[in-house]
mmCIF file of N, CA and C in Angstrom:
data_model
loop_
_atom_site.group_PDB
_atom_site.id
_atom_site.type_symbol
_atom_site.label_atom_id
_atom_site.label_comp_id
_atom_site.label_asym_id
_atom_site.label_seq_id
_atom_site.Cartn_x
_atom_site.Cartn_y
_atom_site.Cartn_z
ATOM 1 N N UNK V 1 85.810 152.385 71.621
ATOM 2 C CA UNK V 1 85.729 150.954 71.581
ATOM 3 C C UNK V 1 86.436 150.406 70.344
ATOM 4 N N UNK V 2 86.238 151.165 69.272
ATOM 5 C CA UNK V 2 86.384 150.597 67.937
ATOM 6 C C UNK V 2 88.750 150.711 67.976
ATOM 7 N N UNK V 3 88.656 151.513 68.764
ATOM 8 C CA UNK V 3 90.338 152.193 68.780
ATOM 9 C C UNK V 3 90.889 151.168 69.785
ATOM 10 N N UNK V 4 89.893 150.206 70.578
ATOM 11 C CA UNK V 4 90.792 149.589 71.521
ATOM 12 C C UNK V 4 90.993 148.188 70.838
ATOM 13 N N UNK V 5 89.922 147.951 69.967
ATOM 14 C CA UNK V 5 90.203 146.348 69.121
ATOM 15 C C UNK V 5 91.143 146.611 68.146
ATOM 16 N N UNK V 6 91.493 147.983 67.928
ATOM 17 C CA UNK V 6 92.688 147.823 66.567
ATOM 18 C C UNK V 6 93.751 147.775 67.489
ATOM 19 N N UNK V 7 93.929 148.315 69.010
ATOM 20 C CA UNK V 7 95.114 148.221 69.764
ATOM 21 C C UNK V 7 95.374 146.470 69.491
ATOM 22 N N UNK V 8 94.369 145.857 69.782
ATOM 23 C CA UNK V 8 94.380 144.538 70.496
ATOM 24 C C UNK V 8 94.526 143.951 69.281
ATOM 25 N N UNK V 9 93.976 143.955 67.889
ATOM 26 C CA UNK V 9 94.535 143.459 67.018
ATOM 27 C C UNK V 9 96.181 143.745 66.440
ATOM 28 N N UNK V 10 96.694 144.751 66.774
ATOM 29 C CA UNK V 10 98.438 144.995 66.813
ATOM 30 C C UNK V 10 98.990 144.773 67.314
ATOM 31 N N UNK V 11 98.453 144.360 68.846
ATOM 32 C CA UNK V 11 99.562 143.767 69.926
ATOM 33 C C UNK V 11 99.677 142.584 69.239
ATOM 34 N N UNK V 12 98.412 141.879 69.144
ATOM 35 C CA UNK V 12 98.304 139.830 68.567
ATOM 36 C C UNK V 12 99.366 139.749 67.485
ATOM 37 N N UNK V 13 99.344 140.496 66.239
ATOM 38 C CA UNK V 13 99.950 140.609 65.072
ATOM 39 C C UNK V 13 101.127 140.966 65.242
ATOM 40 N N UNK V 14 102.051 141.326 66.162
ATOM 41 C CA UNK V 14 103.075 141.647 66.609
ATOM 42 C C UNK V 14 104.298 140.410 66.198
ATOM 43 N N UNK V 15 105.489 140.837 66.207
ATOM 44 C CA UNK V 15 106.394 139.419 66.330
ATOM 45 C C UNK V 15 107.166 139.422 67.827
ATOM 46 N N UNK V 16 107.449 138.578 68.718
ATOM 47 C CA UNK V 16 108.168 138.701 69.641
ATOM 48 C C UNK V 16 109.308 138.863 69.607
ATOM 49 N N UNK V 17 109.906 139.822 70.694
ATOM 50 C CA UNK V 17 111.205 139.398 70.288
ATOM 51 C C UNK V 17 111.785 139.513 72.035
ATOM 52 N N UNK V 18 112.674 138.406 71.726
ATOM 53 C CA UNK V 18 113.098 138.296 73.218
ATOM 54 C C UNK V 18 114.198 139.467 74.091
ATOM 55 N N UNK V 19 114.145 139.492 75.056
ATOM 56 C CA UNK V 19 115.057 140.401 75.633
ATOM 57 C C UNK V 19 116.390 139.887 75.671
ATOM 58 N N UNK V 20 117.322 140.646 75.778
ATOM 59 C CA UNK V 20 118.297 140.489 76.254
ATOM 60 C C UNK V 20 119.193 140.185 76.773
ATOM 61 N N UNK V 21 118.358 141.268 77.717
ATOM 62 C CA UNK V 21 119.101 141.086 79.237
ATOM 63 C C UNK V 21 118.685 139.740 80.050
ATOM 64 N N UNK V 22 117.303 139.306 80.010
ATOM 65 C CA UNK V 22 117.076 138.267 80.575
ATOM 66 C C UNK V 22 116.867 137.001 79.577
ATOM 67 N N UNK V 23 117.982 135.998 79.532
ATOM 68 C CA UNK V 23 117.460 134.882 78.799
ATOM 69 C C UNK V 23 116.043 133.891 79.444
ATOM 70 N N UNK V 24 116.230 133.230 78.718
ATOM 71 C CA UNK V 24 114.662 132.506 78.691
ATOM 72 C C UNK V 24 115.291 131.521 79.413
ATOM 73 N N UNK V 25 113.958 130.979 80.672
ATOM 74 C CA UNK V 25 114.742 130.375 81.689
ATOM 75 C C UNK V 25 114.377 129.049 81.010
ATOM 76 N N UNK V 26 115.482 128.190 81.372
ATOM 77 C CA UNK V 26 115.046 126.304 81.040
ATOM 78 C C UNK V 26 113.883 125.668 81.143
ATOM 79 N N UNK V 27 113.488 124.839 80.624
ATOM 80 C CA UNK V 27 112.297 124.239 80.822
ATOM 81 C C UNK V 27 112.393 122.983 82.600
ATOM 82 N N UNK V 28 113.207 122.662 82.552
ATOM 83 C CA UNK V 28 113.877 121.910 83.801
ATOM 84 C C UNK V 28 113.487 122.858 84.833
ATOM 85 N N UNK V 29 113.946 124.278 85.036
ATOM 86 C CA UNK V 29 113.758 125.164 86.140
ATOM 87 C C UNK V 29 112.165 125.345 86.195
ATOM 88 N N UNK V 30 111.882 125.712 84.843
ATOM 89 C CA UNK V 30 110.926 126.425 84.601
ATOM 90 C C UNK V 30 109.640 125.245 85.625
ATOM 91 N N UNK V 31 109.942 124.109 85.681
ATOM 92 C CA UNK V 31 108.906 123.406 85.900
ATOM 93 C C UNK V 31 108.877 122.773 87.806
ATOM 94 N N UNK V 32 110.765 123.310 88.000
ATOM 95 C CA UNK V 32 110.786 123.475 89.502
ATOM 96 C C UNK V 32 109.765 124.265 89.988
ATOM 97 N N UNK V 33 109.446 125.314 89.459
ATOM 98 C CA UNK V 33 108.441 126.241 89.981
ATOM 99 C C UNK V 33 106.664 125.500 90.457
ATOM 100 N N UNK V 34 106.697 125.098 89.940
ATOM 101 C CA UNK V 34 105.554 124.452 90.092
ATOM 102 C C UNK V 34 105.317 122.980 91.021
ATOM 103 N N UNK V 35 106.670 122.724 91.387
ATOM 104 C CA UNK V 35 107.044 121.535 92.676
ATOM 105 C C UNK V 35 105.865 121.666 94.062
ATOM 106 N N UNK V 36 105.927 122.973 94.377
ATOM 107 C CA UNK V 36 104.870 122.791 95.346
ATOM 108 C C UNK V 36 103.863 121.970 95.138
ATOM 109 N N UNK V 37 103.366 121.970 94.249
ATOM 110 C CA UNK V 37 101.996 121.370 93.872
ATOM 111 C C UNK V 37 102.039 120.004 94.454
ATOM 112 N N UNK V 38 103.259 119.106 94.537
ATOM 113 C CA UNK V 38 103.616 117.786 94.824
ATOM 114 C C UNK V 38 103.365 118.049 96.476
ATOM 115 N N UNK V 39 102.829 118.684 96.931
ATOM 116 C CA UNK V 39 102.402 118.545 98.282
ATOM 117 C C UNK V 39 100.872 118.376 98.531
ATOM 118 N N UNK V 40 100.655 117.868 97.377
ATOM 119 C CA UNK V 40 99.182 117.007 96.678
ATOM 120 C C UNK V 40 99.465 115.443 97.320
ATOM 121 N N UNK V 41 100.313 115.118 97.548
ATOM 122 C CA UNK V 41 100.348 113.966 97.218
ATOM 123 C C UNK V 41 99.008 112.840 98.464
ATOM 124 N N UNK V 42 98.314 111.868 98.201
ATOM 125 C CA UNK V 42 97.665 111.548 98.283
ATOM 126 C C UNK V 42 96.222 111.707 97.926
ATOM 127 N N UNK V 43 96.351 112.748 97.718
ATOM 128 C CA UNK V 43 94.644 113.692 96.852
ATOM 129 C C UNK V 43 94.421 112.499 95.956
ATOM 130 N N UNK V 44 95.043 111.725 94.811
ATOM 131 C CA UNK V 44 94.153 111.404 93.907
ATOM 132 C C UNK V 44 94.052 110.009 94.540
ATOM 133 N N UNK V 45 94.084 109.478 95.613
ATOM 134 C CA UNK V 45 93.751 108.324 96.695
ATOM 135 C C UNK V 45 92.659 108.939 97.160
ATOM 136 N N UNK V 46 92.381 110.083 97.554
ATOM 137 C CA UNK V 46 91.118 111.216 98.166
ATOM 138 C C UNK V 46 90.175 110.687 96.855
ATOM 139 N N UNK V 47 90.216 110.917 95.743
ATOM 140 C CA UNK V 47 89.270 111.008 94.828
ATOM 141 C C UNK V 47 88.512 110.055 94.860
ATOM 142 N N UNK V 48 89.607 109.120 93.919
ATOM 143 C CA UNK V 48 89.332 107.652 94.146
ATOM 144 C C UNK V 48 88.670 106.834 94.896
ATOM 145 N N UNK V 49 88.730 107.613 96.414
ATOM 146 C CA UNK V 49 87.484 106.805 97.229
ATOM 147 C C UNK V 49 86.463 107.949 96.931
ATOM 148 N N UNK V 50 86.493 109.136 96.937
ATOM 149 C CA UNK V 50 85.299 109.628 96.949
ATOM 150 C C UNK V 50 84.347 108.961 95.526
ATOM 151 N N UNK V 51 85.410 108.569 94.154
ATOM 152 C CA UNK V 51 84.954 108.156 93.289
ATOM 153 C C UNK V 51 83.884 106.651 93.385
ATOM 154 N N UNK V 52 84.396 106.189 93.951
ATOM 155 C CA UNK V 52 84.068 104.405 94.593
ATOM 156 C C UNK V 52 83.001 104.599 95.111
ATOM 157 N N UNK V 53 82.687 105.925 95.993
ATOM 158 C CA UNK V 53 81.496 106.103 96.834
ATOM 159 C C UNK V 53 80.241 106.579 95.584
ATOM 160 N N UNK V 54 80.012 107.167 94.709
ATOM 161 C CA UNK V 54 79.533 107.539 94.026
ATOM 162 C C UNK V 54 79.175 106.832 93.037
ATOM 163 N N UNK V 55 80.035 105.776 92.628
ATOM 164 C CA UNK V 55 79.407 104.443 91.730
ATOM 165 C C UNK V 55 78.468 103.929 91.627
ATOM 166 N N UNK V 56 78.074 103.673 90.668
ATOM 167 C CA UNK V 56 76.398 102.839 90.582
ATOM 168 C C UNK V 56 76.299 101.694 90.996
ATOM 169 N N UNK V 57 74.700 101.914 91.555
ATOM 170 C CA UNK V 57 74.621 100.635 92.477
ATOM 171 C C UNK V 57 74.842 99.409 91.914
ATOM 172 N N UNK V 58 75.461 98.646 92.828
ATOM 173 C CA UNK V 58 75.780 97.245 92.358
ATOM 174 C C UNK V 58 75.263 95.671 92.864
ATOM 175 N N UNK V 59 75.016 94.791 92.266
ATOM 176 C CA UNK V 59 73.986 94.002 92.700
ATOM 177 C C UNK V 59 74.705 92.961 93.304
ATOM 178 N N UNK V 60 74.175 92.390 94.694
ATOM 179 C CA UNK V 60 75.302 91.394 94.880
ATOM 180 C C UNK V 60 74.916 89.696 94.345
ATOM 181 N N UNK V 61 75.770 89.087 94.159
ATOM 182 C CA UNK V 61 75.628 87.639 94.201
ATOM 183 C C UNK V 61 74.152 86.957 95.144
ATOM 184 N N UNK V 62 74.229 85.511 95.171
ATOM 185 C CA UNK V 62 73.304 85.286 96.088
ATOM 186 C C UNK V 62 73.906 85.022 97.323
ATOM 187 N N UNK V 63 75.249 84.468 97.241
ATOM 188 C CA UNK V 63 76.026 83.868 98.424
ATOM 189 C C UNK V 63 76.514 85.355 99.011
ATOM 190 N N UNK V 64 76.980 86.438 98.537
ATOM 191 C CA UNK V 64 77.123 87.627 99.122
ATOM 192 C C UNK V 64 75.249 88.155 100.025
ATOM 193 N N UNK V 65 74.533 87.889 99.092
ATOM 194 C CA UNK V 65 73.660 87.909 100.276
ATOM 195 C C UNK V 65 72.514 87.265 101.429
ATOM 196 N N UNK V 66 72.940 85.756 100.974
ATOM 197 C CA UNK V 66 73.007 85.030 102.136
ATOM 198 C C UNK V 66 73.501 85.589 103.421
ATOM 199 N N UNK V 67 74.880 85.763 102.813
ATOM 200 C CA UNK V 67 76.140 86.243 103.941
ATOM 201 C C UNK V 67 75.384 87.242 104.864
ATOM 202 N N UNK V 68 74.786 88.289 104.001
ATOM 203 C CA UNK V 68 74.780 89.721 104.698
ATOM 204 C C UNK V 68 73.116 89.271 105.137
ATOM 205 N N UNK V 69 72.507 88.674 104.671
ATOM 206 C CA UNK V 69 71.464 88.096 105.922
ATOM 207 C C UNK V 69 71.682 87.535 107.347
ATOM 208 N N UNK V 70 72.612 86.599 107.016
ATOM 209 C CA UNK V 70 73.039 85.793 108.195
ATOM 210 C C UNK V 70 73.408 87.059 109.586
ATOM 211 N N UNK V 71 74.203 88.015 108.676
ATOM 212 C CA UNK V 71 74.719 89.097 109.452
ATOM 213 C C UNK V 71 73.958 90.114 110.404
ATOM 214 N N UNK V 72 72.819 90.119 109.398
ATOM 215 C CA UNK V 72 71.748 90.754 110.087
ATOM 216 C C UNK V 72 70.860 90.258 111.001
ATOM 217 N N UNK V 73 71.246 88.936 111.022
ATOM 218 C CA UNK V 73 70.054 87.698 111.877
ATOM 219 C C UNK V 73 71.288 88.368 112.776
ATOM 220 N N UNK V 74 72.493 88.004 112.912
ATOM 221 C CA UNK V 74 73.476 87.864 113.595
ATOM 222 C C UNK V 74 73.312 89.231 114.860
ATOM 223 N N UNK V 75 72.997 90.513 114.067
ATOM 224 C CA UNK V 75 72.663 91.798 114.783
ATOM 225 C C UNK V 75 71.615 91.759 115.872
ATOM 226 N N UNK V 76 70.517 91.027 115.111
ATOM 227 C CA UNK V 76 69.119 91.549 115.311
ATOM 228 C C UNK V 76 69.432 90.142 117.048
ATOM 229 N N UNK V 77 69.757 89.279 116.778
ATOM 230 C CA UNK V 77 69.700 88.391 117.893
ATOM 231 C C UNK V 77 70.622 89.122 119.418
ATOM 232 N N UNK V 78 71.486 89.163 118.765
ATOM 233 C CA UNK V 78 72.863 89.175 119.657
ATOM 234 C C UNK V 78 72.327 91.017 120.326
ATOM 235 N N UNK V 79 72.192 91.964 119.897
ATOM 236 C CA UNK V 79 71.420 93.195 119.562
ATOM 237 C C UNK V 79 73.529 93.629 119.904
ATOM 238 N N UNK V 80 73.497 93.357 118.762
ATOM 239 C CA UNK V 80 75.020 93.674 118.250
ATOM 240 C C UNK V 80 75.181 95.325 117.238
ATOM 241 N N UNK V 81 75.821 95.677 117.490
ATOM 242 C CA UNK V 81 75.577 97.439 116.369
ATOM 243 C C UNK V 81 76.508 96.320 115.223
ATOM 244 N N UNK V 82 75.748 96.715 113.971
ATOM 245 C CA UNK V 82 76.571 96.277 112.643
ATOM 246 C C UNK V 82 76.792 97.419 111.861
ATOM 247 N N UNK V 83 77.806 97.673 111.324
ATOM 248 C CA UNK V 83 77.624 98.649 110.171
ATOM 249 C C UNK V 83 77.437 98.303 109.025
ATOM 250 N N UNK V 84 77.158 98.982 108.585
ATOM 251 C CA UNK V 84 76.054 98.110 106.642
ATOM 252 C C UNK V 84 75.995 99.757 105.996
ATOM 253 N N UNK V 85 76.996 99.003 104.248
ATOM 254 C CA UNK V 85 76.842 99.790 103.518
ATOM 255 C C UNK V 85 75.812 99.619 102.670
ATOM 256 N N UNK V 86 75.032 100.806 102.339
ATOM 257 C CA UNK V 86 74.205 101.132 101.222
ATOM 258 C C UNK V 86 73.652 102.261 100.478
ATOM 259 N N UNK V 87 73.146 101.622 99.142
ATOM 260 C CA UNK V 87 72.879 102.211 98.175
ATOM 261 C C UNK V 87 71.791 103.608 98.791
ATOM 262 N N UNK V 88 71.829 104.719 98.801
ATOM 263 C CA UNK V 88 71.182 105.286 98.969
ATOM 264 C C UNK V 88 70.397 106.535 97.911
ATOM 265 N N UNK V 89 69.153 105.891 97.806
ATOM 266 C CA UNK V 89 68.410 106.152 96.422
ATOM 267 C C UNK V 89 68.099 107.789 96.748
ATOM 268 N N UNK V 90 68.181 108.042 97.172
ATOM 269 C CA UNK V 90 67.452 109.616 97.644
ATOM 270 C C UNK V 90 68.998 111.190 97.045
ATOM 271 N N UNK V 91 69.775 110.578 97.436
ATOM 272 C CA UNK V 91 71.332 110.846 96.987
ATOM 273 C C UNK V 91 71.963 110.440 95.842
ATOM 274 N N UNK V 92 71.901 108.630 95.471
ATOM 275 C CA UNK V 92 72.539 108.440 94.097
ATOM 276 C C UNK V 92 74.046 107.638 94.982
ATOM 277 N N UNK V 93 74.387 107.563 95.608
ATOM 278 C CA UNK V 93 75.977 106.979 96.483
ATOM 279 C C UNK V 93 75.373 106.099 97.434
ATOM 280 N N UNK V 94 76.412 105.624 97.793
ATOM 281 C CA UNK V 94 76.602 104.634 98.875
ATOM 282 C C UNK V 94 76.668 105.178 99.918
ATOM 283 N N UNK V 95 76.359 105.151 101.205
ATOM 284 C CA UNK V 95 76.522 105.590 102.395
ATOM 285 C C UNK V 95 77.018 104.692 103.274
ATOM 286 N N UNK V 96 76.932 104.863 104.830
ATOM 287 C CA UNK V 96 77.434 103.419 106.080
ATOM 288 C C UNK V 96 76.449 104.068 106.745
ATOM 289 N N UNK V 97 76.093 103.120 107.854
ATOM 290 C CA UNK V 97 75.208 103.563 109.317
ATOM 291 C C UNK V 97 75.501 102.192 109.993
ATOM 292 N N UNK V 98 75.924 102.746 111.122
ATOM 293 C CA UNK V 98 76.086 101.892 112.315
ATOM 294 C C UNK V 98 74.781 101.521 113.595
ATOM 295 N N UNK V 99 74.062 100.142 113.424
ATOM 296 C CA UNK V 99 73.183 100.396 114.266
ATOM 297 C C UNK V 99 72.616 98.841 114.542
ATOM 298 N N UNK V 100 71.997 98.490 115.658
ATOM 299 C CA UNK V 100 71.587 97.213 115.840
ATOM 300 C C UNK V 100 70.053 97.119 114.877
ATOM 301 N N UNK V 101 69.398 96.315 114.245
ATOM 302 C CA UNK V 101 68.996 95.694 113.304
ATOM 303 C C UNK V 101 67.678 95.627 114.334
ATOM 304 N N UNK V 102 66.828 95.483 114.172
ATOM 305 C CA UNK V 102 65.691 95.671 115.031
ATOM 306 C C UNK V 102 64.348 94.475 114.317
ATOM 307 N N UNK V 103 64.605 94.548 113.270
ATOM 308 C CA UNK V 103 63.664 94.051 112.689
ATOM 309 C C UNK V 103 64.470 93.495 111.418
ATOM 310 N N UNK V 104 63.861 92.435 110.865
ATOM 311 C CA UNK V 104 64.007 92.186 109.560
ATOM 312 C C UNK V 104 62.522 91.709 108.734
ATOM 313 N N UNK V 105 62.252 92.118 107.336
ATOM 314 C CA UNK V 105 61.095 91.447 106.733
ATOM 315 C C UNK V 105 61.662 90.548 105.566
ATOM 316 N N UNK V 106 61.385 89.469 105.509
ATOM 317 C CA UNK V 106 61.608 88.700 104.703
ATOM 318 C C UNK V 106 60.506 89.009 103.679
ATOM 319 N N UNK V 107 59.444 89.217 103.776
ATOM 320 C CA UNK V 107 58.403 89.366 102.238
ATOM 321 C C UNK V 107 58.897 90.775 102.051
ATOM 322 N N UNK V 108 58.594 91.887 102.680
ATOM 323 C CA UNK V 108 58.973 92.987 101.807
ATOM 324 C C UNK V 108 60.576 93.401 101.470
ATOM 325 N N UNK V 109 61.319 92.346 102.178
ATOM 326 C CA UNK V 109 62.562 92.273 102.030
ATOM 327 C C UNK V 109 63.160 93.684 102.547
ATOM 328 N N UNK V 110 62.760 93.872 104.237
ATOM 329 C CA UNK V 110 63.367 95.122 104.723
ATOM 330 C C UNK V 110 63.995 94.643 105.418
ATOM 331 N N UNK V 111 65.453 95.872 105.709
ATOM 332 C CA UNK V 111 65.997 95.500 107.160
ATOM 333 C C UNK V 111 65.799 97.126 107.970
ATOM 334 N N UNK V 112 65.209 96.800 109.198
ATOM 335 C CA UNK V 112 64.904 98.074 110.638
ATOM 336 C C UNK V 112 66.201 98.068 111.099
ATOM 337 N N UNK V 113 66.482 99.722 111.564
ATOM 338 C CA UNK V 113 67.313 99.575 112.436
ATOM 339 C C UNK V 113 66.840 100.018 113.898
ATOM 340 N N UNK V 114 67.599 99.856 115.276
ATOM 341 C CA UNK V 114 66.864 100.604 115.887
ATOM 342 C C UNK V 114 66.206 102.129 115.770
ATOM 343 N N UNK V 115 67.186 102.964 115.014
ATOM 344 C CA UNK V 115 66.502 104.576 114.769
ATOM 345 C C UNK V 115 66.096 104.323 113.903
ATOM 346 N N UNK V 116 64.815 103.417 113.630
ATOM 347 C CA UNK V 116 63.941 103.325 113.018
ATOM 348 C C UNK V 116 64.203 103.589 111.127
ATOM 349 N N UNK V 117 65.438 103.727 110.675
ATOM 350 C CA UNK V 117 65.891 103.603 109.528
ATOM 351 C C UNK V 117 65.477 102.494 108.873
ATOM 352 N N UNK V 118 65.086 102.755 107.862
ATOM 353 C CA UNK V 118 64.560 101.433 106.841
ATOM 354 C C UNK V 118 65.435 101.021 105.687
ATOM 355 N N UNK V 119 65.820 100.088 105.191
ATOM 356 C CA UNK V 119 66.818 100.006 104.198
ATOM 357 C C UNK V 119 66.115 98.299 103.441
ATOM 358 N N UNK V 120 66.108 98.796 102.185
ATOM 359 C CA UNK V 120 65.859 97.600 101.436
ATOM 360 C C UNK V 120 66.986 96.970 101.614
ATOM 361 N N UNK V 121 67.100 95.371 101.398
ATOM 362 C CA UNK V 121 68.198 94.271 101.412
ATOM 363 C C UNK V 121 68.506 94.363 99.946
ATOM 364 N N UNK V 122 68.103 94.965 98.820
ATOM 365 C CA UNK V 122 68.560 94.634 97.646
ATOM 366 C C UNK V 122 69.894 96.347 97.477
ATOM 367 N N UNK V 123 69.624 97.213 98.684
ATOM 368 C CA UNK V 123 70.210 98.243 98.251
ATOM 369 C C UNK V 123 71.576 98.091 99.210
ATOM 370 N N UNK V 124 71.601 96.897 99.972
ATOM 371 C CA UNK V 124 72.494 96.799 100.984
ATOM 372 C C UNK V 124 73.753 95.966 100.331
ATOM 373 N N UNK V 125 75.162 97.248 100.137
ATOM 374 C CA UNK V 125 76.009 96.379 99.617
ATOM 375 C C UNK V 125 77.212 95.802 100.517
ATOM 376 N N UNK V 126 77.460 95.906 101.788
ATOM 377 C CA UNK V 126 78.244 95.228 102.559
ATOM 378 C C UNK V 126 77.261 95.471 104.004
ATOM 379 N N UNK V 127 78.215 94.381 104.772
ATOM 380 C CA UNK V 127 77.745 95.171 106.575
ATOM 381 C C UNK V 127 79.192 93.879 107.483
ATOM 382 N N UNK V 128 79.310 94.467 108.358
ATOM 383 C CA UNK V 128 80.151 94.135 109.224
ATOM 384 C C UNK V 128 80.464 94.813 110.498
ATOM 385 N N UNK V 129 80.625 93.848 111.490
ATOM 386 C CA UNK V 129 80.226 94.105 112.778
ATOM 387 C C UNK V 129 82.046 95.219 113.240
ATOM 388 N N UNK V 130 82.170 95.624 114.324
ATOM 389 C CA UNK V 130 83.460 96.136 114.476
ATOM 390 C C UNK V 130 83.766 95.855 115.835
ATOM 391 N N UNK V 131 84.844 95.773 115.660
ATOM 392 C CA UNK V 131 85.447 94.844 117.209
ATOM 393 C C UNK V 131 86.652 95.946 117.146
ATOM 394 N N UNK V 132 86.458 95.805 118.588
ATOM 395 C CA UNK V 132 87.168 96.490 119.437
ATOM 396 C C UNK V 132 88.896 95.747 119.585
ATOM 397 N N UNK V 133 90.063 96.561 119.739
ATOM 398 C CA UNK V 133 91.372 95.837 119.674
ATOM 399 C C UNK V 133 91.764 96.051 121.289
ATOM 400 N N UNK V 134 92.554 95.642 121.802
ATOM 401 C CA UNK V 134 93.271 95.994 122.988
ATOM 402 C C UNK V 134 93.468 97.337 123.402
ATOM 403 N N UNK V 135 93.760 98.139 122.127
ATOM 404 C CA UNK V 135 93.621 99.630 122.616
ATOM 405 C C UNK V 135 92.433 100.394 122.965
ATOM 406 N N UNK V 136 92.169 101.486 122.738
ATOM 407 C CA UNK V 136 91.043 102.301 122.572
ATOM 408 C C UNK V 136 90.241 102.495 121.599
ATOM 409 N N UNK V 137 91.109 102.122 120.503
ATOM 410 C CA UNK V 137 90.607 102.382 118.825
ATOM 411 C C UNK V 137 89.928 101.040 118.710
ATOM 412 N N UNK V 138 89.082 101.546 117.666
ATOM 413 C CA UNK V 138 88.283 100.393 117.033
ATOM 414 C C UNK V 138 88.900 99.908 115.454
ATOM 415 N N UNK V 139 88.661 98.944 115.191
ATOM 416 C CA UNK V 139 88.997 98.330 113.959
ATOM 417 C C UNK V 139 88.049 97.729 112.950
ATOM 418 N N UNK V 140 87.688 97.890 111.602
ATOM 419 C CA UNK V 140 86.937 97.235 110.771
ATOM 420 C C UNK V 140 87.398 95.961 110.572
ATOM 421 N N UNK V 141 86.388 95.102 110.975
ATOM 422 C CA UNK V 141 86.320 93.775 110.097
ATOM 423 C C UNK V 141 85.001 93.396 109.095
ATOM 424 N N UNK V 142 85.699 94.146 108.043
ATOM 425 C CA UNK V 142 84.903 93.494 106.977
ATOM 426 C C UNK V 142 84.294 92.337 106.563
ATOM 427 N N UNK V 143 83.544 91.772 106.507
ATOM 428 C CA UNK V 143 82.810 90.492 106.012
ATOM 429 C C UNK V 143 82.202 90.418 105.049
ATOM 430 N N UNK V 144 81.702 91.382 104.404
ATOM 431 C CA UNK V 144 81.097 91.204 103.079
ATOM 432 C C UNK V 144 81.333 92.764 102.177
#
């Protein structure tokens, strides 16, 4: 053991000296090598939302949640599916769930969904209904 740290202390203490035969390649080339990596591209757009999702909860205005009341009257009547983002305390992030509104409490300030999901209105940070386009695909329209 003691014979392999004096190896390893003589290699460190060493001076380099370059070869020869092979010069030292450019820094320009040297960094072509590593180009693949640029087949990243969009990843830090990946983050970024994953980052956004993970943010601390945020409180809305009163007119933001007027809005997202109205929205939920809007569900619960029409028995419309809304999707509604929220804070989800059990996790720490934001989540979505798509679902018609079943109930609302104004004193304990809940909103029901039909699968019986419960969600406080103070943890609810968007919701918006989704409409269908001419095609097959569906489209977000955001409202709050």
């Amino acid at each position: 053991m003691k014979n392999r740290e004096h190896l390893r202390d003589e290699l460190i203490s060493k001076e380099y000296i370059p070869a020869r035969n092979h010069p030292r390649m450019p820094r320009t080339k040297r960094a072509a090598q590593f180009a693949p990596f640029a087949a990243l591209t969009g990843f830090e757009q990946e983050v970024a939302l994953i980052r956004e999702k993970y943010q601390r909860k945020r409180y809305l205005d009163q007119a933001a949640q007027t809005q997202i009341w109205t929205l939920l009257t809007q569900s619960m009547t029409e028995h419309r599916p809304l999707t509604i983002e929220y804070f989800n305390e059990a996790v720490g992030y934001y989540d979505e769930v798509t679902g018609v509104v079943t109930n609302l409490d104004n004193r304990r300030q809940e909103c029901i969904l039909a699968n019986k999901q419960v969600m406080y209105l103070e943890n609810i940070g968007g919701a918006w209904f989704r409409q269908k386009s001419r095609e097959t695909s569906a489209k977000n329209t955001r409202l709050v």
